Coordinates of C-alpha atoms in Angstrom, one line a residue:
Chain A
D1 CA 57.4 -77.4 -66.0
A2 CA 58.5 -79.5 -68.9
K3 CA 55.0 -80.5 -70.9
T4 CA 54.0 -84.0 -71.7
T5 CA 52.5 -86.5 -74.5
Q6 CA 50.5 -88.9 -74.5
P7 CA 48.3 -91.4 -76.3
T8 CA 44.7 -90.1 -76.5
S9 CA 43.0 -93.5 -75.7
M10 CA 43.2 -96.7 -75.5
D11 CA 41.7 -100.3 -74.7
C12 CA 42.1 -102.8 -71.8
A13 CA 40.5 -106.0 -71.1
E14 CA 39.6 -106.5 -67.6
G15 CA 41.9 -108.3 -65.7
R16 CA 45.0 -107.9 -68.0
A17 CA 47.3 -105.3 -67.1
A18 CA 46.8 -101.5 -68.0
N19 CA 50.1 -99.6 -69.4
L20 CA 50.0 -96.1 -70.3
P21 CA 52.8 -94.5 -71.7
C22 CA 54.1 -90.8 -71.2
N23 CA 56.6 -89.2 -73.1
H24 CA 58.7 -86.3 -71.6
S25 CA 61.7 -86.1 -73.4
T26 CA 62.5 -82.5 -71.7
I27 CA 62.2 -83.1 -68.4
S28 CA 64.8 -81.5 -66.2
G29 CA 66.6 -82.9 -63.4
N30 CA 64.4 -81.7 -60.6
E31 CA 61.3 -82.3 -61.9
Y32 CA 58.9 -85.3 -60.6
V33 CA 56.4 -87.6 -62.7
Y34 CA 53.1 -87.6 -61.5
W35 CA 50.0 -89.9 -62.3
Y36 CA 46.6 -88.9 -61.6
R37 CA 43.3 -89.6 -63.1
Q38 CA 40.0 -89.0 -63.2
I39 CA 37.1 -90.9 -63.7
H40 CA 33.9 -89.5 -65.2
S41 CA 31.7 -86.8 -63.0
Q42 CA 34.2 -86.9 -60.5
G43 CA 37.7 -85.0 -59.6
P44 CA 41.0 -85.7 -60.4
Q45 CA 43.1 -88.8 -57.9
Y46 CA 45.9 -89.0 -57.1
I47 CA 47.6 -92.3 -58.4
I48 CA 51.5 -92.2 -57.4
H49 CA 54.5 -89.9 -58.8
G50 CA 58.6 -90.7 -58.9
L51 CA 62.1 -88.9 -59.7
K52 CA 64.0 -91.5 -61.0
N53 CA 62.9 -94.7 -59.3
N54 CA 60.5 -97.2 -60.0
E55 CA 57.6 -97.1 -57.4
T56 CA 54.9 -98.8 -57.0
N57 CA 51.5 -98.9 -54.4
E58 CA 48.1 -99.9 -53.6
M59 CA 47.3 -98.8 -57.2
A60 CA 49.8 -99.0 -59.5
S61 CA 53.3 -98.9 -60.6
L62 CA 55.2 -96.5 -62.4
I63 CA 58.2 -96.8 -64.2
I64 CA 60.4 -94.2 -65.4
T65 CA 63.2 -95.5 -68.0
E66 CA 67.0 -94.4 -67.0
D67 CA 67.4 -91.6 -68.9
R68 CA 64.2 -90.0 -67.7
K69 CA 62.6 -88.5 -70.7
S70 CA 59.2 -91.4 -70.6
S71 CA 57.5 -93.1 -67.9
T72 CA 54.8 -95.8 -68.1
L73 CA 52.0 -96.3 -65.1
I74 CA 51.2 -99.6 -64.7
L75 CA 47.6 -100.7 -63.7
P76 CA 48.3 -104.5 -63.1
H77 CA 44.8 -106.4 -62.8
A78 CA 42.7 -103.6 -64.4
T79 CA 39.2 -103.5 -63.7
L80 CA 35.7 -101.7 -64.7
R81 CA 35.8 -99.1 -62.3
D82 CA 39.6 -97.8 -63.8
T83 CA 37.6 -96.6 -66.8
A84 CA 38.7 -93.1 -66.6
V85 CA 41.1 -90.4 -67.8
Y86 CA 45.1 -90.6 -66.4
Y87 CA 47.1 -87.7 -66.7
C88 CA 51.0 -87.7 -66.8
I89 CA 52.5 -84.2 -65.3
V90 CA 55.3 -83.5 -64.6
R91 CA 56.2 -80.8 -62.5
V92 CA 59.3 -79.4 -59.7
A93 CA 58.1 -80.8 -56.1
N94 CA 58.0 -77.9 -53.7
N95 CA 57.0 -75.8 -56.6
A96 CA 55.8 -72.0 -55.2
G97 CA 52.1 -72.1 -56.1
N98 CA 52.2 -76.2 -56.2
M99 CA 49.9 -76.0 -59.6
L100 CA 49.7 -78.8 -61.4
T101 CA 49.5 -78.6 -65.3
F102 CA 47.3 -80.9 -66.7
G103 CA 47.5 -81.8 -70.9
G104 CA 44.5 -84.1 -72.5
G105 CA 45.3 -87.6 -70.9
T106 CA 44.8 -90.5 -71.8
R107 CA 41.5 -92.1 -71.8
L108 CA 41.8 -95.6 -71.0
M109 CA 38.4 -98.1 -71.3
V110 CA 38.5 -101.0 -69.6
K111 CA 36.3 -103.7 -71.4
P112 CA 34.7 -106.7 -69.9
Chain B
E1 CA 36.6 -89.9 -51.2
T2 CA 39.0 -86.7 -50.1
G3 CA 37.0 -84.8 -47.6
V4 CA 36.8 -82.1 -50.4
T5 CA 33.5 -80.6 -50.5
Q6 CA 32.1 -78.4 -52.9
S7 CA 28.9 -76.6 -53.7
P8 CA 26.9 -76.1 -55.3
T9 CA 27.0 -79.6 -57.6
H10 CA 25.5 -77.3 -60.7
L11 CA 24.6 -73.6 -61.3
I12 CA 23.1 -72.1 -64.6
K13 CA 23.4 -68.0 -64.9
T14 CA 23.6 -65.6 -67.7
R15 CA 25.9 -64.0 -69.5
G16 CA 27.0 -60.7 -67.3
Q17 CA 26.1 -62.0 -64.2
Q18 CA 28.4 -63.0 -61.4
V19 CA 29.0 -66.2 -59.6
T20 CA 30.2 -67.9 -56.2
L21 CA 31.2 -70.8 -55.9
R22 CA 32.2 -72.5 -52.4
C23 CA 35.0 -75.1 -51.4
S24 CA 35.6 -76.8 -47.8
S25 CA 39.3 -78.0 -47.8
Q26 CA 40.0 -81.3 -46.1
S27 CA 40.6 -81.3 -42.2
G28 CA 44.1 -80.1 -41.3
H29 CA 44.8 -78.4 -45.0
N30 CA 45.5 -74.9 -45.4
T31 CA 46.2 -74.7 -48.9
V32 CA 43.4 -74.7 -51.2
S33 CA 43.6 -74.3 -55.4
W34 CA 41.3 -74.0 -58.1
Y35 CA 41.1 -75.0 -61.2
Q36 CA 38.8 -74.6 -64.5
Q37 CA 37.7 -77.6 -66.7
A38 CA 35.9 -77.1 -70.6
L39 CA 34.2 -80.1 -71.7
G40 CA 36.9 -82.5 -72.9
Q41 CA 39.8 -80.7 -71.6
G42 CA 42.4 -80.8 -68.9
P43 CA 42.1 -78.9 -65.9
Q44 CA 43.5 -75.4 -66.2
F45 CA 45.2 -73.7 -62.8
I46 CA 43.6 -70.4 -61.8
F47 CA 45.0 -69.8 -58.4
Q48 CA 46.1 -71.0 -55.1
Y49 CA 45.4 -69.9 -51.5
Y50 CA 47.7 -70.0 -48.9
R51 CA 47.1 -68.9 -45.3
E52 CA 44.2 -67.0 -46.7
E53 CA 46.9 -65.2 -49.3
E54 CA 46.9 -65.5 -52.9
N55 CA 49.9 -67.7 -53.5
G56 CA 50.1 -68.7 -57.5
R57 CA 47.9 -67.3 -60.8
G58 CA 47.0 -69.0 -64.1
N59 CA 46.2 -67.3 -66.9
F60 CA 42.9 -66.1 -65.8
P61 CA 41.9 -62.6 -65.9
P62 CA 41.1 -60.3 -63.3
R63 CA 37.3 -61.4 -63.2
F64 CA 38.4 -64.3 -61.5
S65 CA 38.9 -63.6 -57.7
G66 CA 39.3 -65.7 -54.5
L67 CA 39.2 -65.4 -50.8
Q68 CA 40.5 -68.0 -48.4
F69 CA 38.8 -67.9 -44.8
P70 CA 40.8 -68.5 -41.5
N71 CA 39.1 -71.8 -41.3
Y72 CA 40.7 -72.5 -44.8
S73 CA 37.3 -73.1 -46.6
S74 CA 37.0 -70.8 -50.0
E75 CA 35.5 -68.7 -52.6
L76 CA 35.9 -68.6 -56.3
N77 CA 34.4 -65.4 -57.8
V78 CA 33.7 -64.7 -61.1
N79 CA 32.3 -61.5 -62.1
A80 CA 30.6 -60.5 -65.9
L81 CA 30.2 -63.9 -66.6
E82 CA 30.8 -65.3 -70.6
L83 CA 30.1 -67.8 -72.2
D84 CA 33.1 -69.6 -72.5
D85 CA 33.1 -69.7 -68.8
S86 CA 30.9 -72.6 -68.9
A87 CA 33.4 -75.3 -67.2
L88 CA 33.7 -77.6 -64.3
Y89 CA 35.4 -75.5 -61.5
L90 CA 37.3 -77.9 -59.5
C91 CA 39.2 -77.0 -56.0
A92 CA 42.0 -79.3 -54.0
S93 CA 43.5 -78.8 -51.3
S94 CA 46.7 -79.6 -49.5
P95 CA 48.6 -79.8 -46.5
G96 CA 51.0 -77.1 -47.4
T97 CA 52.0 -75.6 -50.7
W98 CA 54.9 -77.7 -50.8
T99 CA 53.2 -81.1 -50.6
D100 CA 53.4 -83.3 -53.6
T101 CA 49.6 -84.6 -53.9
Q102 CA 46.5 -82.3 -54.1
Y103 CA 43.2 -83.8 -53.2
F104 CA 40.4 -83.0 -55.4
G105 CA 36.4 -82.3 -54.3
P106 CA 33.9 -83.4 -57.0
G107 CA 33.7 -80.0 -59.1
T108 CA 30.8 -77.6 -59.2
R109 CA 29.2 -77.8 -63.3
L110 CA 28.7 -73.9 -64.3
T111 CA 26.4 -73.0 -66.9
V112 CA 26.7 -70.1 -68.4
L113 CA 23.5 -69.1 -71.0

């Protein structure tokens, strides 16, 4: 699975959009971009994933650049409950073992 | 809430002891993965079980072993505990090895003294 690079930490004002970047310059054509988050003292929670098209669900939007070397997770109206560590993961879908390779993630602090 | 439960919540052991951690998968899920998360780091994959068979393993020594039962609940066993085994142990279930999403439990915090 390709490696990812994320900023160590970010701040966001409550009610504003939080834009979390991720670089994955060595991503392969069959690798997807996944986002999970981990709120303090809880297990990771799936947010969204995509291959090359932008994706949106009830939690967030995922914007993937045309060359697929980077992506941005957007939380449109951040709340205090969105304070968490956000992990960007690239992996082949349907891979045997189905493991997730977590990096250090971005610690997002949403401030009032 | 994901429907994945783990027990116990916290555990304290001494070096050299053995420990068993338990995980109950979400209903309908036949695949379980275990992860170790040291303080301040991302989770690291230990192994995965699919229909009671080990289906993949990360870079962990053989003293980390597991079981999956016919009801798809699972155990993680660690023998000869070392101080570096102190971590949060997470299990995650999914409805198959091919699926995109894993559902994590809240974890078991293991402290080795």
